[in-house]
Amino acid sequence: MLDLKKVAKQIKNEGLYTFIYNEMKEITGKGELSEEEVLHLLNKNPKFLQDYKTLNTQSEISNIQIVYQEILEEDTPECKKIKQMINKNREELIRLEPYENKPDSMLYAVWVGSAVIFLIFVIHNLVVLYTFWYEKHPLAVYLSYVVVSISGYLYYKKRIKDHHKNHAMFKRIEAETKSLIEKGKKDGCLKKVYM
């Protein structure tokens, strides 16, 4: 939920986005680009917008640039309803922002795999240092490794499934919010939509 004109202005003028701007200049073969040219490239090549979003996420800057809609007394009931829905959706989009992109399976695999390896290491060291279970009950020790590994795999699958569910919810709310914004603009309810 970005204002592309604002994005184009930021890419052109702010140092945080220099690498995106330099890449755009390289593609066009020009020394400098106008904001309109940057905007055209953003619309033409989705990679630049994705780079912008990724950089914002890494810098802990929100990609949800919708402004809170103040509900006024003189608003019509229809306008009040649109503004309430936009505000509600805005909060949900901010909450679900980490799920804006599809899940990176490798990221979850590394994260959960590291935890599983650490737990197996801890179990092994506790057993070796404080017990004789390797000699008397080796099956129980190895079974605990299997239980930890299976639990880690099941947790990994759950995280991926949850991410897919939240990603679908984010996309649904995003589409609904876009249609509400269009309707609000058409009806004259919304003066300022983006920060």
PDB file of C-alpha atoms in Angstrom:
ATOM      1  CA  MET A   1       0.000   0.000   0.000  1.00  0.00           C
ATOM      2  CA  LEU A   2       2.389   2.607  -1.311  1.00  0.00           C
ATOM      3  CA  ASP A   3       2.013   5.986  -2.960  1.00  0.00           C
ATOM      4  CA  LEU A   4       4.141   5.461  -6.069  1.00  0.00           C
ATOM      5  CA  LYS A   5       4.708   9.205  -6.541  1.00  0.00           C
ATOM      6  CA  LYS A   6       6.158   9.384  -3.032  1.00  0.00           C
ATOM      7  CA  VAL A   7       8.247   6.267  -3.716  1.00  0.00           C
ATOM      8  CA  ALA A   8       9.631   7.830  -6.914  1.00  0.00           C
ATOM      9  CA  LYS A   9      10.501  11.035  -5.045  1.00  0.00           C
ATOM     10  CA  GLN A  10      12.235   9.085  -2.249  1.00  0.00           C
ATOM     11  CA  ILE A  11      14.219   6.930  -4.684  1.00  0.00           C
ATOM     12  CA  LYS A  12      15.415  10.024  -6.531  1.00  0.00           C
ATOM     13  CA  ASN A  13      16.203  12.216  -3.525  1.00  0.00           C
ATOM     14  CA  GLU A  14      16.954  10.085  -0.443  1.00  0.00           C
ATOM     15  CA  GLY A  15      20.322   8.467   0.131  1.00  0.00           C
ATOM     16  CA  LEU A  16      18.811   5.283   1.543  1.00  0.00           C
ATOM     17  CA  TYR A  17      17.600   4.309  -1.929  1.00  0.00           C
ATOM     18  CA  THR A  18      20.745   5.306  -3.877  1.00  0.00           C
ATOM     19  CA  PHE A  19      21.467   1.795  -5.128  1.00  0.00           C
ATOM     20  CA  ILE A  20      17.965   1.537  -6.642  1.00  0.00           C
ATOM     21  CA  TYR A  21      18.361   4.954  -8.282  1.00  0.00           C
ATOM     22  CA  ASN A  22      21.815   4.046  -9.632  1.00  0.00           C
ATOM     23  CA  GLU A  23      20.445   0.814 -11.075  1.00  0.00           C
ATOM     24  CA  MET A  24      17.660   2.778 -12.780  1.00  0.00           C
ATOM     25  CA  LYS A  25      20.211   5.209 -14.242  1.00  0.00           C
ATOM     26  CA  GLU A  26      22.294   2.290 -15.467  1.00  0.00           C
ATOM     27  CA  ILE A  27      19.312   0.678 -17.204  1.00  0.00           C
ATOM     28  CA  THR A  28      18.273   3.905 -18.933  1.00  0.00           C
ATOM     29  CA  GLY A  29      21.831   4.982 -19.724  1.00  0.00           C
ATOM     30  CA  LYS A  30      21.170   8.481 -18.381  1.00  0.00           C
ATOM     31  CA  GLY A  31      23.166  10.491 -15.867  1.00  0.00           C
ATOM     32  CA  GLU A  32      20.093  11.820 -14.067  1.00  0.00           C
ATOM     33  CA  LEU A  33      16.419  10.851 -14.061  1.00  0.00           C
ATOM     34  CA  SER A  34      13.341  12.940 -13.407  1.00  0.00           C
ATOM     35  CA  GLU A  35      10.747  11.794 -10.876  1.00  0.00           C
ATOM     36  CA  GLU A  36       8.429  10.973 -13.796  1.00  0.00           C
ATOM     37  CA  GLU A  37      11.075   8.692 -15.328  1.00  0.00           C
ATOM     38  CA  VAL A  38      11.606   6.983 -11.965  1.00  0.00           C
ATOM     39  CA  LEU A  39       7.824   6.545 -11.639  1.00  0.00           C
ATOM     40  CA  HIS A  40       7.669   5.072 -15.156  1.00  0.00           C
ATOM     41  CA  LEU A  41      10.437   2.584 -14.293  1.00  0.00           C
ATOM     42  CA  LEU A  42       8.644   1.628 -11.060  1.00  0.00           C
ATOM     43  CA  ASN A  43       5.498   0.832 -13.047  1.00  0.00           C
ATOM     44  CA  LYS A  44       7.406  -0.916 -15.837  1.00  0.00           C
ATOM     45  CA  ASN A  45       9.748  -3.044 -13.724  1.00  0.00           C
ATOM     46  CA  PRO A  46       8.302  -4.508 -10.474  1.00  0.00           C
ATOM     47  CA  LYS A  47      11.816  -5.475  -9.307  1.00  0.00           C
ATOM     48  CA  PHE A  48      12.505  -1.856  -8.323  1.00  0.00           C
ATOM     49  CA  LEU A  49       9.377  -1.660  -6.184  1.00  0.00           C
ATOM     50  CA  GLN A  50      10.267  -4.989  -4.571  1.00  0.00           C
ATOM     51  CA  ASP A  51      13.791  -3.697  -3.845  1.00  0.00           C
ATOM     52  CA  TYR A  52      12.251  -0.576  -2.283  1.00  0.00           C
ATOM     53  CA  LYS A  53       9.962  -2.679  -0.069  1.00  0.00           C
ATOM     54  CA  THR A  54      12.796  -5.013   0.936  1.00  0.00           C
ATOM     55  CA  LEU A  55      15.048  -2.091   1.851  1.00  0.00           C
ATOM     56  CA  ASN A  56      12.249  -0.542   3.922  1.00  0.00           C
ATOM     57  CA  THR A  57      11.652  -3.826   5.734  1.00  0.00           C
ATOM     58  CA  GLN A  58      15.373  -4.225   6.475  1.00  0.00           C
ATOM     59  CA  SER A  59      15.463  -0.625   7.727  1.00  0.00           C
ATOM     60  CA  GLU A  60      12.327  -1.214   9.840  1.00  0.00           C
ATOM     61  CA  ILE A  61      10.289   1.277   7.804  1.00  0.00           C
ATOM     62  CA  SER A  62       6.672   0.341   7.144  1.00  0.00           C
ATOM     63  CA  ASN A  63       5.494  -0.253   3.589  1.00  0.00           C
ATOM     64  CA  ILE A  64       1.936   0.592   4.672  1.00  0.00           C
ATOM     65  CA  GLN A  65       1.737   4.299   3.882  1.00  0.00           C
ATOM     66  CA  ILE A  66      -2.022   4.735   4.270  1.00  0.00           C
ATOM     67  CA  VAL A  67      -2.893   7.648   6.508  1.00  0.00           C
ATOM     68  CA  TYR A  68      -5.388   7.235   9.375  1.00  0.00           C
ATOM     69  CA  GLN A  69      -8.733   8.576   8.111  1.00  0.00           C
ATOM     70  CA  GLU A  70     -10.330  11.008  10.540  1.00  0.00           C
ATOM     71  CA  ILE A  71     -14.104  10.540  10.727  1.00  0.00           C
ATOM     72  CA  LEU A  72     -15.834  13.920  10.752  1.00  0.00           C
ATOM     73  CA  GLU A  73     -19.336  14.855  11.919  1.00  0.00           C
ATOM     74  CA  GLU A  74     -20.260  16.184   8.478  1.00  0.00           C
ATOM     75  CA  ASP A  75     -19.301  12.928   6.713  1.00  0.00           C
ATOM     76  CA  THR A  76     -22.147  10.990   5.146  1.00  0.00           C
ATOM     77  CA  PRO A  77     -22.932   7.567   6.648  1.00  0.00           C
ATOM     78  CA  GLU A  78     -21.391   5.947   3.553  1.00  0.00           C
ATOM     79  CA  CYS A  79     -18.169   7.995   3.957  1.00  0.00           C
ATOM     80  CA  LYS A  80     -17.998   7.154   7.663  1.00  0.00           C
ATOM     81  CA  LYS A  81     -18.323   3.468   6.855  1.00  0.00           C
ATOM     82  CA  ILE A  82     -15.581   3.663   4.189  1.00  0.00           C
ATOM     83  CA  LYS A  83     -13.227   5.518   6.550  1.00  0.00           C
ATOM     84  CA  GLN A  84     -13.896   3.062   9.395  1.00  0.00           C
ATOM     85  CA  MET A  85     -13.149   0.114   7.104  1.00  0.00           C
ATOM     86  CA  ILE A  86      -9.963   1.740   5.784  1.00  0.00           C
ATOM     87  CA  ASN A  87      -8.779   2.436   9.348  1.00  0.00           C
ATOM     88  CA  LYS A  88      -9.577  -1.121  10.432  1.00  0.00           C
ATOM     89  CA  ASN A  89      -7.824  -2.575   7.377  1.00  0.00           C
ATOM     90  CA  ARG A  90      -4.843  -0.252   7.892  1.00  0.00           C
ATOM     91  CA  GLU A  91      -4.291  -1.689  11.376  1.00  0.00           C
ATOM     92  CA  GLU A  92      -4.612  -5.253  10.069  1.00  0.00           C
ATOM     93  CA  LEU A  93      -2.192  -4.578   7.205  1.00  0.00           C
ATOM     94  CA  ILE A  94       0.381  -3.165   9.620  1.00  0.00           C
ATOM     95  CA  ARG A  95      -0.052  -6.226  11.862  1.00  0.00           C
ATOM     96  CA  LEU A  96       0.277  -8.601   8.893  1.00  0.00           C
ATOM     97  CA  GLU A  97       3.078  -6.703   7.141  1.00  0.00           C
ATOM     98  CA  PRO A  98       5.710  -9.401   7.859  1.00  0.00           C
ATOM     99  CA  TYR A  99       3.566 -11.725   5.725  1.00  0.00           C
ATOM    100  CA  GLU A 100       3.402  -9.394   2.707  1.00  0.00           C
ATOM    101  CA  ASN A 101       5.636 -11.745   0.704  1.00  0.00           C
ATOM    102  CA  LYS A 102       5.288 -15.476   0.223  1.00  0.00           C
ATOM    103  CA  PRO A 103       7.237 -17.517   2.780  1.00  0.00           C
ATOM    104  CA  ASP A 104      10.926 -18.116   2.272  1.00  0.00           C
ATOM    105  CA  SER A 105      11.127 -21.841   3.042  1.00  0.00           C
ATOM    106  CA  MET A 106      14.897 -21.729   3.437  1.00  0.00           C
ATOM    107  CA  LEU A 107      14.674 -19.010   6.078  1.00  0.00           C
ATOM    108  CA  TYR A 108      12.296 -21.102   8.182  1.00  0.00           C
ATOM    109  CA  ALA A 109      14.349 -24.264   7.544  1.00  0.00           C
ATOM    110  CA  VAL A 110      17.546 -22.601   8.763  1.00  0.00           C
ATOM    111  CA  TRP A 111      15.811 -21.053  11.772  1.00  0.00           C
ATOM    112  CA  VAL A 112      14.054 -24.249  12.914  1.00  0.00           C
ATOM    113  CA  GLY A 113      16.984 -26.479  11.902  1.00  0.00           C
ATOM    114  CA  SER A 114      19.360 -24.415  14.033  1.00  0.00           C
ATOM    115  CA  ALA A 115      17.063 -24.778  17.040  1.00  0.00           C
ATOM    116  CA  VAL A 116      16.807 -28.563  16.504  1.00  0.00           C
ATOM    117  CA  ILE A 117      20.583 -28.989  16.210  1.00  0.00           C
ATOM    118  CA  PHE A 118      21.069 -26.895  19.354  1.00  0.00           C
ATOM    119  CA  LEU A 119      18.562 -29.027  21.305  1.00  0.00           C
ATOM    120  CA  ILE A 120      20.210 -32.265  20.175  1.00  0.00           C
ATOM    121  CA  PHE A 121      23.591 -30.830  21.206  1.00  0.00           C
ATOM    122  CA  VAL A 122      22.233 -29.879  24.649  1.00  0.00           C
ATOM    123  CA  ILE A 123      20.626 -33.305  25.170  1.00  0.00           C
ATOM    124  CA  HIS A 124      23.833 -35.045  24.095  1.00  0.00           C
ATOM    125  CA  ASN A 125      25.996 -32.976  26.456  1.00  0.00           C
ATOM    126  CA  LEU A 126      23.642 -33.442  29.407  1.00  0.00           C
ATOM    127  CA  VAL A 127      23.538 -37.205  28.852  1.00  0.00           C
ATOM    128  CA  VAL A 128      27.320 -37.510  28.431  1.00  0.00           C
ATOM    129  CA  LEU A 129      28.209 -35.296  31.385  1.00  0.00           C
ATOM    130  CA  TYR A 130      25.672 -36.375  33.987  1.00  0.00           C
ATOM    131  CA  THR A 131      24.491 -39.905  33.182  1.00  0.00           C
ATOM    132  CA  PHE A 132      25.481 -43.301  31.894  1.00  0.00           C
ATOM    133  CA  TRP A 133      22.469 -43.503  29.583  1.00  0.00           C
ATOM    134  CA  TYR A 134      24.585 -44.045  26.486  1.00  0.00           C
ATOM    135  CA  GLU A 135      25.792 -47.286  28.069  1.00  0.00           C
ATOM    136  CA  LYS A 136      22.583 -48.418  29.791  1.00  0.00           C
ATOM    137  CA  HIS A 137      19.771 -46.867  27.699  1.00  0.00           C
ATOM    138  CA  PRO A 138      21.173 -45.889  24.289  1.00  0.00           C
ATOM    139  CA  LEU A 139      17.814 -46.409  22.587  1.00  0.00           C
ATOM    140  CA  ALA A 140      16.165 -43.814  24.847  1.00  0.00           C
ATOM    141  CA  VAL A 141      18.876 -41.264  24.040  1.00  0.00           C
ATOM    142  CA  TYR A 142      18.625 -41.796  20.287  1.00  0.00           C
ATOM    143  CA  LEU A 143      14.842 -41.809  20.517  1.00  0.00           C
ATOM    144  CA  SER A 144      14.980 -38.374  22.172  1.00  0.00           C
ATOM    145  CA  TYR A 145      16.990 -37.127  19.163  1.00  0.00           C
ATOM    146  CA  VAL A 146      14.345 -38.504  16.827  1.00  0.00           C
ATOM    147  CA  VAL A 147      11.541 -36.876  18.857  1.00  0.00           C
ATOM    148  CA  VAL A 148      13.319 -33.499  18.759  1.00  0.00           C
ATOM    149  CA  SER A 149      13.928 -33.838  15.001  1.00  0.00           C
ATOM    150  CA  ILE A 150      10.316 -34.798  14.241  1.00  0.00           C
ATOM    151  CA  SER A 151       9.028 -32.000  16.474  1.00  0.00           C
ATOM    152  CA  GLY A 152      11.257 -29.536  14.625  1.00  0.00           C
ATOM    153  CA  TYR A 153       9.981 -30.740  11.249  1.00  0.00           C
ATOM    154  CA  LEU A 154       6.344 -30.478  12.366  1.00  0.00           C
ATOM    155  CA  TYR A 155       6.967 -26.985  13.744  1.00  0.00           C
ATOM    156  CA  TYR A 156       8.598 -25.999  10.432  1.00  0.00           C
ATOM    157  CA  LYS A 157       5.539 -27.223   8.496  1.00  0.00           C
ATOM    158  CA  LYS A 158       3.229 -25.338  10.881  1.00  0.00           C
ATOM    159  CA  ARG A 159       5.197 -22.088  10.442  1.00  0.00           C
ATOM    160  CA  ILE A 160       5.070 -22.389   6.636  1.00  0.00           C
ATOM    161  CA  LYS A 161       1.325 -23.138   6.739  1.00  0.00           C
ATOM    162  CA  ASP A 162       0.686 -20.164   9.069  1.00  0.00           C
ATOM    163  CA  HIS A 163       2.748 -17.904   6.827  1.00  0.00           C
ATOM    164  CA  HIS A 164       0.736 -18.960   3.748  1.00  0.00           C
ATOM    165  CA  LYS A 165      -2.514 -18.315   5.639  1.00  0.00           C
ATOM    166  CA  ASN A 166      -1.398 -14.876   6.842  1.00  0.00           C
ATOM    167  CA  HIS A 167      -0.030 -14.004   3.382  1.00  0.00           C
ATOM    168  CA  ALA A 168      -3.402 -14.822   1.808  1.00  0.00           C
ATOM    169  CA  MET A 169      -5.164 -12.726   4.468  1.00  0.00           C
ATOM    170  CA  PHE A 170      -2.780  -9.804   3.826  1.00  0.00           C
ATOM    171  CA  LYS A 171      -3.424  -9.944   0.063  1.00  0.00           C
ATOM    172  CA  ARG A 172      -7.207 -10.129   0.589  1.00  0.00           C
ATOM    173  CA  ILE A 173      -7.228  -7.132   2.958  1.00  0.00           C
ATOM    174  CA  GLU A 174      -4.878  -5.215   0.641  1.00  0.00           C
ATOM    175  CA  ALA A 175      -7.215  -5.732  -2.337  1.00  0.00           C
ATOM    176  CA  GLU A 176     -10.258  -4.771  -0.238  1.00  0.00           C
ATOM    177  CA  THR A 177      -8.499  -1.622   0.992  1.00  0.00           C
ATOM    178  CA  LYS A 178      -7.517  -0.609  -2.548  1.00  0.00           C
ATOM    179  CA  SER A 179     -11.140  -0.917  -3.673  1.00  0.00           C
ATOM    180  CA  LEU A 180     -12.313   1.077  -0.620  1.00  0.00           C
ATOM    181  CA  ILE A 181      -9.791   3.811  -1.430  1.00  0.00           C
ATOM    182  CA  GLU A 182     -10.968   3.965  -5.046  1.00  0.00           C
ATOM    183  CA  LYS A 183     -14.609   4.131  -3.929  1.00  0.00           C
ATOM    184  CA  GLY A 184     -13.766   6.773  -1.307  1.00  0.00           C
ATOM    185  CA  LYS A 185     -11.933   8.907  -3.868  1.00  0.00           C
ATOM    186  CA  LYS A 186     -14.770   8.537  -6.364  1.00  0.00           C
ATOM    187  CA  ASP A 187     -17.378   9.525  -3.757  1.00  0.00           C
ATOM    188  CA  GLY A 188     -15.229  12.449  -2.540  1.00  0.00           C
ATOM    189  CA  CYS A 189     -14.857  11.021   0.977  1.00  0.00           C
ATOM    190  CA  LEU A 190     -11.064  10.900   1.092  1.00  0.00           C
ATOM    191  CA  LYS A 191      -8.905  14.001   0.894  1.00  0.00           C
ATOM    192  CA  LYS A 192      -5.530  12.478   1.749  1.00  0.00           C
ATOM    193  CA  VAL A 193      -4.903   8.759   1.402  1.00  0.00           C
ATOM    194  CA  TYR A 194      -1.137   8.314   1.729  1.00  0.00           C
ATOM    195  CA  MET A 195       1.416   9.740   4.165  1.00  0.00           C
TER     196      MET A 195
END
